[in-house]
PDB file of C-alpha atoms in Angstrom:
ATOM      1  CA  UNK D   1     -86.172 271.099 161.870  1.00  0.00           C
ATOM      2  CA  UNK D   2     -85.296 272.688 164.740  1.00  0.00           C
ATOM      3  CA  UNK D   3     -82.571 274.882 167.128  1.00  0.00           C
ATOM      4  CA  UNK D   4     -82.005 275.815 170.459  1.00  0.00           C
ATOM      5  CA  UNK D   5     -81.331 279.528 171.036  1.00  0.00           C
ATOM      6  CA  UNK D   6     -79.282 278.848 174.106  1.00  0.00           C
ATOM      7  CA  UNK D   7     -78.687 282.812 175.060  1.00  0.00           C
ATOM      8  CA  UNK D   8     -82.599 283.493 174.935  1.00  0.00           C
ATOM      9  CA  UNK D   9     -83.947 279.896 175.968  1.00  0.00           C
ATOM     10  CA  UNK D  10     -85.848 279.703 172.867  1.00  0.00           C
ATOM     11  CA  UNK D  11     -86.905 276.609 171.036  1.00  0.00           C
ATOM     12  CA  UNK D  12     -87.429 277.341 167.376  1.00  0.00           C
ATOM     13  CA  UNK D  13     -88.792 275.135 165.135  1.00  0.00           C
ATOM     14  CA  UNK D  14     -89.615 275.578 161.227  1.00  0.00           C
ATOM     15  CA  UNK D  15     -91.276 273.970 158.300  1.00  0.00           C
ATOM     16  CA  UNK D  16     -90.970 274.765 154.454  1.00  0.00           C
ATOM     17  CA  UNK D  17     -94.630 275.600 153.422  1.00  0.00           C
ATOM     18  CA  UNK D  18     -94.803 273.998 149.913  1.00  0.00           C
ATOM     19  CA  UNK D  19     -98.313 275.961 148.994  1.00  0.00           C
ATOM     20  CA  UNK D  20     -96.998 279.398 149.974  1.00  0.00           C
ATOM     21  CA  UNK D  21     -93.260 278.658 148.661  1.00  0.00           C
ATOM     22  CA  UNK D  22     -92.588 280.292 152.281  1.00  0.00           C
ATOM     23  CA  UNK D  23     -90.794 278.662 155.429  1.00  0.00           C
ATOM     24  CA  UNK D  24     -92.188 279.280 158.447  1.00  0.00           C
ATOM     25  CA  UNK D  25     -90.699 279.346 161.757  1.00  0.00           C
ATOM     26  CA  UNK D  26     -91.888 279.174 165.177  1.00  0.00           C
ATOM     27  CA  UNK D  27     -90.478 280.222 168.470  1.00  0.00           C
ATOM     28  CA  UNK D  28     -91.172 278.358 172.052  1.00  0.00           C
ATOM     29  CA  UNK D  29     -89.906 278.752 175.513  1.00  0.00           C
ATOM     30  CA  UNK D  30     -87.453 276.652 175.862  1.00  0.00           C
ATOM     31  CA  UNK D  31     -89.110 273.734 177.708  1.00  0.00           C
ATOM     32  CA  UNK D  32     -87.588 271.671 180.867  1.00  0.00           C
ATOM     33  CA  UNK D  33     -85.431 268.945 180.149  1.00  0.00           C
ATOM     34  CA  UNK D  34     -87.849 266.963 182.634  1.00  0.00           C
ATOM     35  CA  UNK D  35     -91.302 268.034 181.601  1.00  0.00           C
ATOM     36  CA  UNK D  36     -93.630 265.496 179.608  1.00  0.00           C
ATOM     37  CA  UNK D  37     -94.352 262.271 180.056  1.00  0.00           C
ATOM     38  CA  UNK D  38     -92.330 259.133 179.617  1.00  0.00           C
ATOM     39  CA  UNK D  39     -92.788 257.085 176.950  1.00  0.00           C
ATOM     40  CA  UNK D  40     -92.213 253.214 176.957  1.00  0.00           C
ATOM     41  CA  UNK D  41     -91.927 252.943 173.281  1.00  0.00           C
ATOM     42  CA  UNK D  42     -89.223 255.396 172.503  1.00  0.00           C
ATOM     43  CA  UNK D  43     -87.821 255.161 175.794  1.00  0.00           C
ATOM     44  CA  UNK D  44     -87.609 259.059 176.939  1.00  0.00           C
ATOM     45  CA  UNK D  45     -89.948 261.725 177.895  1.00  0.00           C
ATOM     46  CA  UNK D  46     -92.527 263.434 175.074  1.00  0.00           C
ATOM     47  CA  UNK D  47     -93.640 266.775 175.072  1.00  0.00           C
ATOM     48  CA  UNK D  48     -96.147 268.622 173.006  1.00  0.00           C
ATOM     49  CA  UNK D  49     -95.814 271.969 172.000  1.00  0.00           C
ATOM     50  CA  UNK D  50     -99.008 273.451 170.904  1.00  0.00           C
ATOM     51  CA  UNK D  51    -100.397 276.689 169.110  1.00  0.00           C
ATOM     52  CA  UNK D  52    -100.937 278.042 173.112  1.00  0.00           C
ATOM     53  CA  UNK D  53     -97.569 277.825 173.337  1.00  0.00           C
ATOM     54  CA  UNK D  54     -95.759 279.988 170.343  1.00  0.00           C
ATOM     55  CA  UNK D  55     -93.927 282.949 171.757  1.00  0.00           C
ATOM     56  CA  UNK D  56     -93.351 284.517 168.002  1.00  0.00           C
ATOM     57  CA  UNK D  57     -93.733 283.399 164.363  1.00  0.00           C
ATOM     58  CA  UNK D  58     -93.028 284.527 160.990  1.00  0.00           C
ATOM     59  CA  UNK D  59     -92.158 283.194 157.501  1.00  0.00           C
ATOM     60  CA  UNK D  60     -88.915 283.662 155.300  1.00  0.00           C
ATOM     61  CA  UNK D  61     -88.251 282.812 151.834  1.00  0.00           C
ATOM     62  CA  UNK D  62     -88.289 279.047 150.986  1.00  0.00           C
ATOM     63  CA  UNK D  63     -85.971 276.425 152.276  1.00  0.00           C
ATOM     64  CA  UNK D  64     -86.921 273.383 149.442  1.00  0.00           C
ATOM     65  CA  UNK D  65     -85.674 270.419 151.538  1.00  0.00           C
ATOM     66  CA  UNK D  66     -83.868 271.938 154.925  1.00  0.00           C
ATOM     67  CA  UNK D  67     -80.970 269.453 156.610  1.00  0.00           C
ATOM     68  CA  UNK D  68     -79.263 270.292 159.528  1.00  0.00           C
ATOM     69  CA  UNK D  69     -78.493 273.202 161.201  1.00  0.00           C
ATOM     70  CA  UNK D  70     -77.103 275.621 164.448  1.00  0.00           C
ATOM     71  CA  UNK D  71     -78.009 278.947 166.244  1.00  0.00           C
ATOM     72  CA  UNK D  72     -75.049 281.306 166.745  1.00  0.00           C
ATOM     73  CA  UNK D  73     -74.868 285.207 166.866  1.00  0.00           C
ATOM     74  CA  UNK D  74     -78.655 285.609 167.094  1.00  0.00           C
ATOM     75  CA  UNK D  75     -79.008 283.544 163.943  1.00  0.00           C
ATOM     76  CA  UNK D  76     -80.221 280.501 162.136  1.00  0.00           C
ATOM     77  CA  UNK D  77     -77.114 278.721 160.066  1.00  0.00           C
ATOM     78  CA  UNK D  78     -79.499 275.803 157.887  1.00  0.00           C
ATOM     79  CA  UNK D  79     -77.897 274.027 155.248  1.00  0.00           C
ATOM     80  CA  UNK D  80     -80.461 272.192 152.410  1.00  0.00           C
ATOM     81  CA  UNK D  81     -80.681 270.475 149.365  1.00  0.00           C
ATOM     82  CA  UNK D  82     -79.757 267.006 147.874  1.00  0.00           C
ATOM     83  CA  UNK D  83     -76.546 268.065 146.099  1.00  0.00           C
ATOM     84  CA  UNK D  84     -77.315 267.865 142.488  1.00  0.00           C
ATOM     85  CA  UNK D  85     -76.600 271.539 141.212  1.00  0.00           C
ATOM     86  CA  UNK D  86     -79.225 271.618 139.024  1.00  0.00           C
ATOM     87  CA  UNK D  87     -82.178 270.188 140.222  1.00  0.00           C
ATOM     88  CA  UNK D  88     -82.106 270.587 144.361  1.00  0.00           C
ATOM     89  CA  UNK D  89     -78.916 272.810 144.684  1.00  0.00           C
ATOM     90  CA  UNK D  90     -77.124 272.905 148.203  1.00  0.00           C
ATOM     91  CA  UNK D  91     -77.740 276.190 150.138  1.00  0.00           C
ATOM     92  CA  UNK D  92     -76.546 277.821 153.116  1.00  0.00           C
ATOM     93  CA  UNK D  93     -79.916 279.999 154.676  1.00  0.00           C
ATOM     94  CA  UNK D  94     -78.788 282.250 157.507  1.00  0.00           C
ATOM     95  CA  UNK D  95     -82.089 283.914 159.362  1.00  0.00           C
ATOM     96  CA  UNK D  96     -81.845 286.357 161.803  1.00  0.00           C
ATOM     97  CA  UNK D  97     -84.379 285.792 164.856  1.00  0.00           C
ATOM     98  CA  UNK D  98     -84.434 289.382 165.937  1.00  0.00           C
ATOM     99  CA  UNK D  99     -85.589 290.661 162.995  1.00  0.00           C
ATOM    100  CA  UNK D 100     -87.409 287.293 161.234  1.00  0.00           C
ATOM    101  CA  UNK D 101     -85.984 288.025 157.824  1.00  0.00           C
ATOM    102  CA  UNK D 102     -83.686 285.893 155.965  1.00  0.00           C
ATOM    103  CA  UNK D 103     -80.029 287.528 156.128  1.00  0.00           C
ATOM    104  CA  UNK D 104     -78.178 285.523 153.722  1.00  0.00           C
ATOM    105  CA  UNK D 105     -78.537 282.541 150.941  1.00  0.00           C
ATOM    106  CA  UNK D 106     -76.101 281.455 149.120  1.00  0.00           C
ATOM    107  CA  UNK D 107     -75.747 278.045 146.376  1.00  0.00           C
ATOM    108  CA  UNK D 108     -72.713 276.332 147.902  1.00  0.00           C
ATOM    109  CA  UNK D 109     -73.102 274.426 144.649  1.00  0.00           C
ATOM    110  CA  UNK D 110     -71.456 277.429 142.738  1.00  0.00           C
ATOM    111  CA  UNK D 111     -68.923 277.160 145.440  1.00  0.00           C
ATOM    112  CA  UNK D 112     -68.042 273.740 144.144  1.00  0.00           C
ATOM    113  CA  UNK D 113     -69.788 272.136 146.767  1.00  0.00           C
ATOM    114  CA  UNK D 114     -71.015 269.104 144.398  1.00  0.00           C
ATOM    115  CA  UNK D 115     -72.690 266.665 147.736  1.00  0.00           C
ATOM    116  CA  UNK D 116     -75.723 266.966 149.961  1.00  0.00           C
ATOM    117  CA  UNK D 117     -75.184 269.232 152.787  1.00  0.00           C
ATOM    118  CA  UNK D 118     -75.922 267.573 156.152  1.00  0.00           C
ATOM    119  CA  UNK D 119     -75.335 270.181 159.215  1.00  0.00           C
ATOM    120  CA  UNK D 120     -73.210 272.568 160.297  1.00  0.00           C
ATOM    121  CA  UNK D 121     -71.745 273.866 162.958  1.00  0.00           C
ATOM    122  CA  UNK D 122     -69.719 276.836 165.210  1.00  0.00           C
ATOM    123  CA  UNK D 123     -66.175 275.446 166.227  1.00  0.00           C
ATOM    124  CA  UNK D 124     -63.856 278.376 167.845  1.00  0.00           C
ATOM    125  CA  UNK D 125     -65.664 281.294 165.589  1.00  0.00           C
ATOM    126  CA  UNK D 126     -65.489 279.062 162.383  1.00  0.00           C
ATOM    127  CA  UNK D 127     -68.816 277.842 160.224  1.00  0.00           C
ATOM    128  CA  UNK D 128     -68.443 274.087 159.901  1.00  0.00           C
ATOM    129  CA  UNK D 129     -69.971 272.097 157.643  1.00  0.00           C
ATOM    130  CA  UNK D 130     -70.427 268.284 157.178  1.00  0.00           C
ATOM    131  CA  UNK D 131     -72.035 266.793 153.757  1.00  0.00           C
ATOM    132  CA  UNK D 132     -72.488 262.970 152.419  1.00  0.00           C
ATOM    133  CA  UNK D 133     -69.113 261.473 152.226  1.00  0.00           C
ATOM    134  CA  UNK D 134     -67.205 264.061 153.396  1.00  0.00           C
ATOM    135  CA  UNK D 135     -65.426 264.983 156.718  1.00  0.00           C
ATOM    136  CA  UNK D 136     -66.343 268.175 158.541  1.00  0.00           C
ATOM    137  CA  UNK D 137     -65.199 271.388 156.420  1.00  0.00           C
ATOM    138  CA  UNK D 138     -64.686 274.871 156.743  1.00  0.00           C
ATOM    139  CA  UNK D 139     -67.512 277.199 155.280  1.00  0.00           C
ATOM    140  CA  UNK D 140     -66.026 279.885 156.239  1.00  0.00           C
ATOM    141  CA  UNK D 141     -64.585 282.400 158.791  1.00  0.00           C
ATOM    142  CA  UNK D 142     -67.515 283.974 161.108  1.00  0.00           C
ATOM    143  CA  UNK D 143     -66.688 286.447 163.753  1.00  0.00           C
TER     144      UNK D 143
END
């Protein structure tokens, strides 16, 4: 997965580590819209990012199957999980960047929240979420 921090031009990118039970994420500049090379077979430009290039990294607890998710207020919103409460419950994981700790988790699935998270998303200071057959709901109220 990955998120743009649009206020510090950061890229950040992260990866659940299955042998460490840690998720680890990784923070680029952001790169140029026109760098890379084109590519004929997927019909845009590619870039690599490579270990030369990491501006920061560090590792959280674990995110078992991460979905979608957004950068707002100096943090990473990432929803997860395949929405059966009891064997891959859906989460909400909110890290902050600043400080590379993981604020907040919380089991939506105890919140009644019974399908498999897909993204979410800031609309006029409100968390957003969107999950398999379901129209985009309210998480909650963020200011």
């Amino acid at each position: 997965n990955f998120v743009v921090d649009t206020e510090q031009d950061v890229l950040y990118a992260f990866v659940p580590r299955d042998d460490s039970q840690t998720t680890r994420f990784f923070g680029f500049a952001l790169p140029d819209p026109n760098a890379g090379n084109d590519s004929s077979t997927y019909g845009c430009k590619l870039l690599y990012l490579n270990a030369e290039d990491i501006l920061r990294r560090f590792d959280v607890g674990y995110f078992s199957s991460p979905q979608g998710c957004t950068y707002g207020n100096g943090k990473i919103y990432s929803v997860e999980g395949f929405g059966s409460v009891n064997t891959v419950p859906p989460f909400l994981r909110v890290v902050d960047v600043q400080t590379g700790t993981l604020e907040l988790s919380v089991n939506l699935g105890q919140l009644g929240l019974d399908r498999e998270p897909e993204t979410v998303t800031f609309r006029d200071g409100e968390l957003l979420f969107l999950a398999t057959d379901m129209l985009l709901r309210r998480l909650w109220f963020v200011k």
